Coordinates of C-alpha atoms in Angstrom, one line a residue:
Chain A
M106 CA -0.1 -0.2 0.2
E107 CA 1.1 3.4 -1.1
Y108 CA 1.5 5.7 2.1
V109 CA 0.7 9.5 0.8
L110 CA 2.3 10.4 5.0
V111 CA 4.0 8.7 7.5
A112 CA 4.6 10.1 10.8
E113 CA 6.8 8.7 13.5
G114 CA 7.0 10.2 16.8
L115 CA 6.9 13.4 16.2
T116 CA 7.2 15.8 19.0
K117 CA 7.5 19.9 19.0
S118 CA 7.2 21.9 22.4
Y119 CA 7.0 25.7 22.6
Q120 CA 9.2 26.6 24.7
K121 CA 8.6 24.0 28.1
N122 CA 5.0 23.5 26.1
R123 CA 5.1 20.1 25.2
V124 CA 2.7 20.1 22.1
L125 CA 3.4 16.8 20.1
N126 CA 4.3 14.2 22.0
G127 CA 5.3 11.4 20.2
V128 CA 2.8 11.1 17.1
T129 CA 2.8 8.6 15.0
M130 CA 0.2 8.8 11.8
H131 CA -0.5 6.5 8.5
I132 CA -2.2 8.6 5.6
K133 CA -2.8 5.9 2.6
K134 CA -3.4 6.8 -0.8
G135 CA -6.8 8.1 -1.4
D136 CA -8.0 8.3 2.4
I137 CA -9.7 11.0 3.7
Y138 CA -8.4 11.1 6.8
G139 CA -10.2 12.4 9.6
F140 CA -8.1 14.3 11.6
V141 CA -9.6 14.2 15.4
G142 CA -9.4 16.2 18.7
E143 CA -10.6 18.4 20.9
N144 CA -8.0 22.1 21.3
G145 CA -5.5 22.5 21.3
S146 CA -4.5 18.2 20.7
G147 CA -1.9 19.5 18.3
K148 CA -3.8 18.9 15.6
T149 CA -2.5 22.3 13.6
T150 CA 1.3 21.5 15.4
V151 CA 1.2 18.7 13.1
I152 CA -0.7 20.3 9.7
R153 CA 1.5 23.1 10.2
L154 CA 5.1 20.9 10.7
V155 CA 4.3 18.3 7.6
C156 CA 3.4 22.2 5.9
G157 CA 7.0 22.5 6.3
L158 CA 6.0 25.8 8.8
I159 CA 7.1 24.8 11.6
H160 CA 10.3 22.0 13.0
A161 CA 10.0 19.1 14.4
D162 CA 12.2 18.7 17.5
E163 CA 12.1 15.2 17.1
G164 CA 10.8 12.3 15.5
E165 CA 10.5 12.4 11.7
F166 CA 8.6 12.4 8.7
T167 CA 8.3 11.2 5.4
L168 CA 6.1 12.3 2.9
F169 CA 5.3 10.8 -0.4
G170 CA 8.0 8.8 0.9
V171 CA 10.4 11.7 1.1
K172 CA 11.8 12.3 4.4
G173 CA 10.9 15.8 5.8
N174 CA 14.7 16.4 6.2
S175 CA 15.6 16.1 2.9
P176 CA 16.3 18.8 0.9
D177 CA 13.8 16.9 -1.8
I178 CA 10.9 17.5 0.4
R179 CA 10.1 21.4 -1.4
Q180 CA 9.3 18.7 -4.5
A181 CA 7.3 16.4 -2.4
R182 CA 5.5 19.8 -1.0
A183 CA 4.4 21.3 -4.0
R184 CA 2.5 17.8 -4.6
V185 CA 0.8 19.2 -2.0
G186 CA -2.4 22.2 -1.1
A187 CA -3.2 22.7 2.6
I188 CA -5.6 25.8 4.7
V189 CA -4.2 25.9 7.3
E190 CA -5.9 27.4 10.1
A191 CA -7.8 30.4 8.0
P192 CA -6.6 30.9 5.0
S193 CA -4.2 32.3 2.8
I194 CA -5.1 35.3 1.2
Y195 CA -4.7 38.4 0.0
M196 CA -7.2 40.6 1.4
N197 CA -6.6 43.8 -0.5
L198 CA -7.3 41.1 -3.6
S199 CA -10.4 40.4 -5.4
A200 CA -11.4 36.8 -5.6
Q201 CA -9.7 36.7 -9.3
D202 CA -6.7 38.7 -8.0
N203 CA -5.8 35.9 -5.6
L204 CA -5.8 32.9 -7.3
K205 CA -3.8 35.0 -10.4
M206 CA -1.2 35.7 -7.6
Q207 CA -1.0 31.0 -6.3
C208 CA -0.8 31.0 -10.8
S209 CA 2.6 33.5 -10.4
I210 CA 3.6 31.3 -7.2
L211 CA 3.3 27.8 -9.2
G212 CA 3.7 29.5 -12.7
I213 CA 0.2 28.6 -13.6
K214 CA 0.2 30.8 -17.3
D215 CA -3.6 29.4 -17.7
E216 CA -5.9 32.2 -16.9
E217 CA -8.8 29.7 -17.9
K218 CA -8.1 27.9 -14.9
C219 CA -8.5 30.3 -12.2
K220 CA -12.3 30.3 -13.5
E221 CA -12.6 26.6 -13.8
T222 CA -11.0 26.5 -9.7
L223 CA -13.6 29.0 -8.8
A224 CA -16.8 27.7 -10.0
K225 CA -15.5 24.5 -8.5
V226 CA -15.9 25.7 -5.2
G227 CA -18.9 27.3 -6.1
L228 CA -17.4 31.7 -6.3
F229 CA -17.8 32.2 -10.1
D230 CA -19.8 34.7 -10.0
L231 CA -16.9 36.5 -8.2
W232 CA -14.4 35.8 -11.0
E233 CA -15.6 39.6 -12.4
S234 CA -16.5 41.2 -8.8
K235 CA -13.7 43.6 -8.2
K236 CA -15.1 43.4 -4.3
H237 CA -11.8 42.8 -1.8
A238 CA -11.6 39.1 0.1
G239 CA -10.7 41.2 3.3
D240 CA -14.9 42.9 2.3
F241 CA -16.2 38.2 2.1
S242 CA -17.7 36.8 5.0
L243 CA -15.6 34.1 6.3
G244 CA -17.3 30.4 4.6
M245 CA -16.3 32.5 0.9
R246 CA -13.0 33.2 2.2
Q247 CA -13.4 29.9 3.0
R248 CA -13.6 28.8 -0.1
L249 CA -11.9 31.2 -1.8
G250 CA -8.9 29.0 0.1
I251 CA -10.3 25.8 -1.4
A252 CA -9.8 27.3 -4.9
M253 CA -6.6 28.6 -4.1
A254 CA -5.3 25.4 -2.6
L255 CA -6.6 23.2 -4.9
L256 CA -5.1 25.4 -8.2
G257 CA -2.0 23.7 -8.7
E258 CA -3.8 20.3 -9.2
P259 CA -2.3 18.2 -5.6
E260 CA -2.4 14.8 -5.3
F261 CA -2.5 15.3 -1.4
I262 CA -5.0 18.0 0.8
I263 CA -5.1 18.9 4.1
L264 CA -7.8 21.2 5.6
D265 CA -7.5 22.3 8.8
E266 CA -11.5 23.3 9.5
P267 CA -12.4 23.6 6.7
M268 CA -16.4 23.6 7.6
N269 CA -15.9 27.0 9.8
G270 CA -17.9 29.6 9.2
L271 CA -19.5 28.1 5.9
D272 CA -23.6 28.0 6.2
P273 CA -25.3 24.7 5.8
A274 CA -25.7 25.1 2.6
G275 CA -21.2 25.9 2.2
I276 CA -20.8 22.8 4.1
V277 CA -22.7 20.7 1.8
E278 CA -20.8 22.3 -1.6
I279 CA -17.2 21.4 0.6
R280 CA -18.0 17.7 1.0
E281 CA -19.1 17.5 -2.3
L282 CA -16.3 18.6 -3.7
I283 CA -14.0 16.6 -1.5
L284 CA -16.1 13.5 -1.5
R285 CA -15.6 14.3 -5.9
L286 CA -12.0 15.3 -5.7
N287 CA -11.3 12.2 -3.7
R288 CA -13.6 9.4 -6.0
E289 CA -12.5 11.3 -9.7
S290 CA -9.4 12.4 -9.3
G291 CA -7.9 10.0 -6.8
I292 CA -6.6 13.2 -4.3
T293 CA -5.9 12.2 -0.8
F294 CA -7.4 14.3 2.3
L295 CA -6.4 15.1 5.5
I296 CA -9.4 17.5 7.1
S297 CA -9.0 18.3 10.6
S298 CA -12.5 19.1 11.9
H299 CA -14.2 19.6 15.8
I300 CA -17.7 19.2 13.4
L301 CA -17.9 15.1 14.0
T302 CA -20.5 14.1 12.8
E303 CA -19.6 16.7 10.2
L304 CA -16.2 14.4 9.3
A305 CA -18.2 11.3 9.3
L306 CA -20.0 12.0 6.5
V307 CA -16.8 12.1 4.6
A308 CA -13.9 10.3 6.8
T309 CA -12.8 6.8 5.3
R310 CA -10.2 6.1 7.9
Y311 CA -9.8 8.4 10.9
G312 CA -6.7 9.5 13.4
I313 CA -7.9 10.4 16.6
I314 CA -5.5 12.9 18.7
S315 CA -5.3 13.7 22.7
K316 CA -2.4 16.2 24.6
G317 CA -0.7 15.7 21.6
K318 CA -0.8 11.5 21.4
I319 CA -2.6 9.8 18.5
L320 CA -4.9 7.6 20.3
Q321 CA -6.4 5.7 17.7
E322 CA -6.4 5.1 13.7
I323 CA -9.3 3.8 13.1
T324 CA -10.7 2.7 9.3
A325 CA -14.5 4.1 8.8
E326 CA -15.4 0.2 8.8
Q327 CA -13.7 -0.2 11.8
L328 CA -15.9 2.6 13.7
E329 CA -18.7 1.7 12.5
Q330 CA -18.7 -1.7 13.3
V331 CA -17.5 -0.3 17.4
C332 CA -20.3 2.0 17.6
K333 CA -22.3 -0.7 19.0
H334 CA -26.4 -1.0 18.3
T335 CA -27.9 -0.8 21.4
T336 CA -32.1 -2.6 21.4
M337 CA -34.0 -1.1 23.8
I338 CA -37.1 -3.8 24.0
K339 CA -40.1 -3.7 26.6
A340 CA -41.8 -6.0 28.0
T341 CA -44.8 -6.9 29.9
D342 CA -42.6 -8.9 31.9
N343 CA -39.1 -7.6 32.0
E344 CA -37.5 -10.0 33.8
A345 CA -38.6 -13.1 31.9
L346 CA -38.0 -11.3 28.7
A347 CA -33.9 -10.4 30.4
S348 CA -34.1 -13.9 30.6
R349 CA -34.9 -15.5 27.5
L350 CA -32.8 -12.8 26.0
C351 CA -29.1 -13.6 27.9
A352 CA -30.2 -17.1 25.9
L353 CA -30.8 -16.2 22.8
C354 CA -27.5 -13.7 23.3
G355 CA -25.5 -14.0 25.6
E356 CA -25.3 -12.3 29.3
D357 CA -22.5 -10.1 28.5
A358 CA -24.4 -7.7 25.7
V359 CA -27.8 -7.2 27.7
T360 CA -28.3 -4.8 30.4
V361 CA -31.8 -4.3 32.9
T362 CA -32.9 -1.2 33.4
E363 CA -35.7 0.7 34.4
G364 CA -37.1 1.2 31.0
G365 CA -36.5 -2.2 29.9
V366 CA -33.7 -4.2 29.1
C367 CA -31.3 -3.5 27.0
V368 CA -29.1 -5.5 24.3
E369 CA -25.8 -4.3 22.9
G370 CA -24.6 -5.0 19.6
D371 CA -26.1 -6.3 15.9
V372 CA -29.3 -8.6 16.9
N373 CA -31.5 -10.2 14.3
L374 CA -35.1 -8.6 15.7
N375 CA -37.3 -11.0 13.5
Q376 CA -35.4 -14.5 15.0
I377 CA -35.0 -13.0 18.1
F378 CA -38.6 -11.4 18.3
G379 CA -39.9 -14.6 17.0
E380 CA -38.5 -16.4 20.0
I381 CA -39.5 -14.0 22.7
I382 CA -43.4 -14.2 21.4
A383 CA -43.0 -17.9 21.0
S384 CA -42.6 -18.4 24.7
G385 CA -45.5 -16.3 25.3
I386 CA -43.8 -13.0 26.7
Q387 CA -45.9 -9.5 25.0
I388 CA -43.3 -7.1 24.1
T389 CA -45.2 -2.7 24.6
A390 CA -41.9 -1.2 23.4
V391 CA -39.0 -1.4 20.6
N392 CA -36.9 1.6 20.4
T393 CA -32.9 1.2 18.8
Y394 CA -29.6 3.2 19.6
H395 CA -26.7 3.7 17.5
S396 CA -24.0 5.4 19.1
S397 CA -22.0 7.9 17.3
I398 CA -18.4 9.5 16.3
E399 CA -18.7 11.5 18.6
D400 CA -19.5 9.1 21.6
Y401 CA -16.5 6.6 20.5
Y402 CA -14.2 9.6 21.1
L403 CA -15.1 10.6 24.1
S404 CA -14.8 7.1 25.6
L405 CA -11.3 6.8 24.1
V406 CA -10.7 10.3 25.1
G407 CA -12.2 9.5 28.6
G408 CA -14.8 13.1 27.9
G409 CA -17.6 10.7 28.7
K410 CA -19.3 7.4 29.0
H411 CA -19.6 5.4 25.4
A412 CA -23.4 4.6 24.7
Chain B
M456 CA 12.7 32.5 -7.9
R457 CA 11.6 34.6 -11.2
N458 CA 7.6 33.7 -10.4
L459 CA 7.9 34.7 -7.0
Y460 CA 9.9 37.7 -7.4
I461 CA 6.9 38.4 -10.2
T462 CA 4.4 37.7 -7.6
D463 CA 5.8 39.9 -4.5
L464 CA 6.6 42.8 -7.3
K465 CA 2.7 42.4 -7.8
R466 CA 1.9 42.5 -4.6
I467 CA 3.8 45.3 -4.0
L468 CA 2.4 47.4 -7.2
K469 CA -1.5 46.3 -6.3
D470 CA -1.1 47.6 -2.7
K471 CA -2.5 51.3 -2.0
L472 CA 0.4 51.7 0.2
F473 CA 2.5 51.6 -3.3
L474 CA 0.1 54.3 -4.5
I475 CA 0.6 56.9 -1.9
A476 CA 4.5 56.6 -1.7
A477 CA 4.0 57.3 -4.9
I478 CA 2.2 60.5 -4.6
L479 CA 4.2 61.3 -2.3
A480 CA 7.2 60.7 -4.4
G481 CA 5.5 63.2 -6.9
V482 CA 4.5 66.1 -4.0
F483 CA 8.0 65.8 -2.3
A484 CA 9.5 66.2 -5.6
L485 CA 7.0 69.7 -6.2
I486 CA 6.8 71.1 -2.4
N487 CA 10.6 70.9 -2.2
P488 CA 12.1 73.6 -4.6
L489 CA 9.1 75.3 -4.2
L490 CA 8.9 76.0 -0.5
N491 CA 13.1 76.7 -0.7
K492 CA 12.0 78.9 -3.5
I493 CA 9.2 80.7 -2.1
L494 CA 11.7 80.5 2.0
F495 CA 14.6 82.5 -0.1
S496 CA 12.4 84.8 -2.1
A497 CA 10.0 85.8 1.4
L498 CA 13.9 86.3 3.2
E499 CA 15.6 88.0 -0.3
L500 CA 18.8 85.3 0.3
E501 CA 18.8 84.8 -3.4
D502 CA 21.4 87.1 -4.0
F503 CA 23.4 86.2 -0.5
L504 CA 23.1 82.0 -1.3
D505 CA 23.9 82.3 -4.9
G506 CA 25.6 79.1 -5.9
M507 CA 24.9 77.8 -2.9
M508 CA 21.3 76.1 -3.3
N509 CA 21.6 75.1 -6.2
A510 CA 19.3 72.1 -8.0
K511 CA 22.0 69.5 -7.8
S512 CA 21.5 70.0 -4.1
M513 CA 17.4 69.3 -4.4
F514 CA 18.7 66.5 -6.5
F515 CA 21.2 64.1 -4.1
G516 CA 18.8 65.5 -1.2
A517 CA 16.2 64.1 -2.7
F518 CA 17.3 60.6 -1.5
L519 CA 18.3 61.3 2.1
P520 CA 17.5 58.4 3.2
G521 CA 16.3 60.4 7.1
D522 CA 14.3 62.6 5.2
N523 CA 11.0 63.1 3.1
L524 CA 10.0 59.9 0.6
G525 CA 13.5 59.2 1.8
L526 CA 12.0 57.6 5.7
V527 CA 8.9 57.2 4.2
M528 CA 9.2 54.8 2.1
P529 CA 11.0 52.5 3.4
I530 CA 8.7 52.2 6.2
L531 CA 5.7 51.5 3.3
I532 CA 7.6 49.0 2.3
S533 CA 7.4 47.4 4.9
I534 CA 4.5 47.6 5.8
I535 CA 3.7 45.8 2.3
V536 CA 6.1 43.0 3.2
C537 CA 4.6 42.8 7.1
K538 CA 1.4 41.8 5.4
D539 CA 2.9 38.3 4.1
F540 CA 2.8 37.3 7.0
S541 CA 0.0 39.3 8.3
H542 CA -2.5 37.7 5.7
G543 CA -0.7 34.6 6.3
T544 CA 0.5 34.2 2.4
V545 CA 4.2 32.7 3.2
R546 CA 2.8 29.8 4.1
N547 CA 1.0 29.0 0.2
K548 CA 4.9 29.8 -0.7
I549 CA 6.2 27.7 1.4
I550 CA 3.6 25.3 1.2
S551 CA 4.4 25.6 -2.7
G552 CA 7.6 24.1 -2.6
K553 CA 9.6 27.3 -2.3
S554 CA 13.2 27.2 -0.2
R555 CA 12.7 30.1 2.9
G556 CA 16.0 31.2 1.5
V557 CA 14.2 32.2 -2.0
I558 CA 11.2 33.4 -0.3
F559 CA 13.4 35.8 1.7
L560 CA 15.4 37.0 -1.4
S561 CA 12.3 37.5 -3.5
H562 CA 11.1 39.8 -0.9
F563 CA 14.1 41.6 -0.9
L564 CA 14.5 42.1 -4.8
S565 CA 11.1 43.2 -4.8
S566 CA 11.0 45.9 -2.0
A567 CA 14.6 46.4 -3.8
S568 CA 12.9 47.5 -7.2
V569 CA 10.2 49.4 -6.1
M570 CA 12.3 52.1 -3.3
C571 CA 15.0 52.0 -6.1
V572 CA 12.6 52.7 -9.2
L573 CA 10.5 55.3 -6.3
M574 CA 13.5 56.5 -5.6
L575 CA 14.5 57.6 -9.0
A576 CA 11.8 58.9 -10.1
H577 CA 11.8 61.1 -7.3
A578 CA 15.4 62.1 -7.6
L579 CA 14.5 62.7 -11.6
L580 CA 11.5 65.1 -10.8
T581 CA 12.9 67.3 -8.1
L582 CA 15.7 67.6 -10.1
A583 CA 13.3 69.3 -12.9
F584 CA 11.2 70.9 -10.5
S585 CA 14.8 72.4 -9.4
L586 CA 15.7 73.2 -12.2
C587 CA 12.2 76.2 -13.1
F588 CA 13.5 78.0 -10.1
F589 CA 18.2 77.1 -9.5
P590 CA 20.8 76.2 -11.8
Y591 CA 22.2 73.1 -11.9
Q592 CA 24.5 74.1 -10.9
S593 CA 27.3 77.2 -10.9
E594 CA 29.5 76.3 -12.8
K595 CA 29.3 74.6 -16.7
F596 CA 27.4 71.6 -17.1
T597 CA 29.7 69.4 -19.1
M598 CA 29.9 65.9 -19.8
S599 CA 32.7 64.8 -16.9
D600 CA 29.5 66.1 -14.4
F601 CA 27.1 64.0 -16.6
G602 CA 29.5 61.2 -16.0
Y603 CA 29.9 62.2 -12.3
L604 CA 26.2 61.7 -11.8
L605 CA 25.1 58.8 -13.2
L606 CA 28.6 57.1 -10.3
S607 CA 26.8 58.4 -7.6
L608 CA 23.1 57.4 -9.3
L609 CA 24.7 53.7 -8.7
F610 CA 26.1 54.4 -5.8
E611 CA 22.6 56.0 -4.5
M612 CA 20.7 52.5 -5.7
I613 CA 23.5 50.9 -3.9
V614 CA 22.7 52.9 -0.7
Y615 CA 18.7 51.8 -1.0
L616 CA 19.7 48.1 -2.0
A617 CA 21.4 48.6 1.7
I618 CA 18.5 49.8 3.5
A619 CA 16.1 47.4 1.0
A620 CA 17.9 44.6 2.5
I621 CA 17.1 46.0 6.0
V622 CA 13.8 46.4 5.7
T623 CA 13.7 43.6 4.5
F624 CA 15.3 42.0 7.5
I625 CA 13.3 43.7 10.4
A626 CA 10.4 43.0 8.3
T627 CA 10.3 39.2 7.8
L628 CA 12.3 38.5 10.9
S629 CA 10.0 40.6 13.1
K630 CA 6.5 39.9 11.4
N631 CA 4.9 42.7 12.7
M632 CA 4.2 45.9 11.5
G633 CA 4.5 47.9 14.6
I634 CA 7.4 46.8 15.3
C635 CA 9.3 47.6 11.9
I636 CA 7.6 50.5 12.1
L637 CA 9.3 51.5 15.1
L638 CA 12.7 49.6 15.0
Y639 CA 13.2 51.5 11.4
L640 CA 12.6 54.8 13.0
A641 CA 14.8 54.1 15.7
L642 CA 17.1 53.0 13.4
S643 CA 17.2 55.6 10.9
F644 CA 16.5 58.5 13.6
G645 CA 19.4 57.5 15.3
L646 CA 21.4 56.8 12.5
S647 CA 20.7 60.4 11.2
I648 CA 21.6 61.5 14.5
I649 CA 25.3 60.4 15.1
G650 CA 25.3 61.3 11.5
S651 CA 24.7 65.0 12.1
V652 CA 26.5 64.9 15.3
F653 CA 29.5 63.7 13.3
M654 CA 29.8 65.9 10.8
T655 CA 29.4 68.8 13.3
A656 CA 32.2 67.1 15.2
G657 CA 34.7 67.5 11.8
A658 CA 33.9 70.6 11.2
F659 CA 35.2 71.9 14.2
L660 CA 37.6 69.3 14.0
D661 CA 41.8 70.3 12.5
K662 CA 42.3 68.5 9.5
S663 CA 45.6 67.6 9.9
S664 CA 44.6 65.8 13.4
S665 CA 43.6 61.7 13.3
W666 CA 40.7 62.7 15.1
F667 CA 39.4 64.4 12.3
G668 CA 40.2 60.7 10.1
I669 CA 38.6 58.5 12.4
V670 CA 35.8 61.2 12.7
E671 CA 35.9 61.2 8.6
F672 CA 35.9 57.2 8.5
I673 CA 33.4 57.4 10.5
N674 CA 30.7 60.1 8.8
A675 CA 31.1 57.6 4.9
L676 CA 30.3 54.8 6.8
N677 CA 26.4 56.2 7.8
F678 CA 24.9 55.6 4.4
F679 CA 22.4 56.8 5.9
T680 CA 23.6 60.5 6.2
S681 CA 25.6 59.8 2.7
S682 CA 27.5 63.0 2.9
L683 CA 30.6 61.9 0.0
I684 CA 27.6 61.4 -2.8
G685 CA 27.3 63.5 -4.8
S686 CA 29.1 66.7 -2.8
G687 CA 31.7 66.9 -4.9
V688 CA 32.7 66.9 -8.9
T689 CA 35.0 64.2 -8.5
Y690 CA 35.4 60.6 -6.5
T691 CA 38.6 59.4 -5.3
A692 CA 39.5 55.5 -4.5
K693 CA 39.4 56.2 -0.9
D694 CA 35.6 58.1 -1.5
V695 CA 34.6 54.9 -3.6
L696 CA 35.6 52.2 -0.8
Y697 CA 34.4 54.3 1.9
I698 CA 30.6 54.7 0.1
L699 CA 30.2 51.6 -1.1
L700 CA 32.0 49.4 2.0
S701 CA 29.2 50.3 4.4
P702 CA 26.5 49.4 1.9
I703 CA 27.6 46.4 0.5
L704 CA 27.9 44.6 3.6
T705 CA 25.0 45.9 5.3
I706 CA 23.2 43.8 2.4
A707 CA 25.8 40.6 2.7
G708 CA 24.9 40.3 6.4
S709 CA 21.5 41.2 5.9
L710 CA 20.9 38.2 3.3
A711 CA 23.0 35.7 4.9
L712 CA 21.5 36.7 8.7
G713 CA 18.4 37.4 7.6
I714 CA 17.5 33.8 5.7
H715 CA 19.7 31.8 8.4
L716 CA 17.4 33.2 11.1
F717 CA 14.1 33.4 8.5
S718 CA 15.1 29.4 8.1
R719 CA 14.9 28.0 11.6
K720 CA 12.0 29.8 12.5
D721 CA 9.0 28.9 12.5
L722 CA 6.2 30.5 11.1
K723 CA 2.3 30.7 12.4

């Protein structure tokens, strides 16, 4: 499997404050890597390190197989597009001028490409506009920043909190753009976000970071499995129901609560209901729950109870 | 390097502060000769100062780093350089694979180009307006004067390259407009005051004394007062050495140290 980014034991301190404490992470080609962590957990610091804005105290990373301390890392970085914290745009220039400036940095001569990229992020109306980026809304700046990151046709895009400031329609547009670029152009994404439910709609893999350390790397499928299903069944005789369910699903999966009997994990409801009804127990209510990525994240970082 | 240089140049030219600098270049060029003319006429000093006030002295005075445009422009340019950091746009350059050394050099070259062109335009406009009121010099203008003028312009450009190097160094490493303005003002006023003090001291010293040589050397090294450029009719080899020594050392030192420190600096 080809890796776009591999980090091993990255540490970084600002004065005496250790921000990264041996970060190890792996991003495969084609991943949409959801980078999850609380404020100050070190997400942006990792991104800054990879982008070459800061230097690691210890540890190393490879980007497209090139070591971070190699002189060739600059060629590898040329294959990356990124928004770090806030979009890096010229506030005193229009959207068109901003894109032209980025083209100038990248040595792109084709003006049509600027138009196409602006259209991709839903800002084509601004092509002829003389309005300065400083007068744009936060969401428009975010989209312009993404357009600038896309200009160099990067193979790996790093987006730090890309949904910040976007309205619901904007969030949907950016999400669809990410999915389309990943699907059609095979672009790998590293997306850090606080909006975990939003991240869950795009990410194929997650890295969960807390206090400068990666706690877990997990695929979306694995996460789906570990995020447990819970079925709450209420009957006229809950004790009889519980003993029957213990026999059917195992004692570990069954908990009796005041509201009814809980069964954790994927269960075949048709089969269970058939068995229970055949035993003469009358079911009065059924509810199913599915714990979210947020619940899982909280259980991992110790911020709450895992449902 | 070329792409970055063009980008930085465009960025400066599109900034409103550049427009302000260009307007000031024109305004100062008109006001200085006009004020001198009005003042001399009002005080009836024209005959008394005949030959002392001329277009040549005004032309070279226009380049003084501590005065008018020479003071304002480096500050305006340093603000534009700082904006690359405050807007975070320098990140686009690093992420797109440009080396920090090249980014620093591009800041320097673009600032230097704009500064040199604007200062030259300002000085030539000052000369043009001055010639409306004063003669170029009391003596007849010869080809040798023309050669001296061109050589002097070259020296002034080297001085402004040194100022651009200082401005780039301060702006790139402080990344803060306020600090940058304060540091440049302190440096500019400090060196101008020191220059004035040493020039006054030199006037009172016996030319044969060893102290005079030291004061003369210190004066010559201080390119913020540029006392040797444009003040005579020819340059001796010693003059050329004195004029070039400190700007070239400043350029080399600012660039080498600036690139070294900038390469190690963490950016937000």
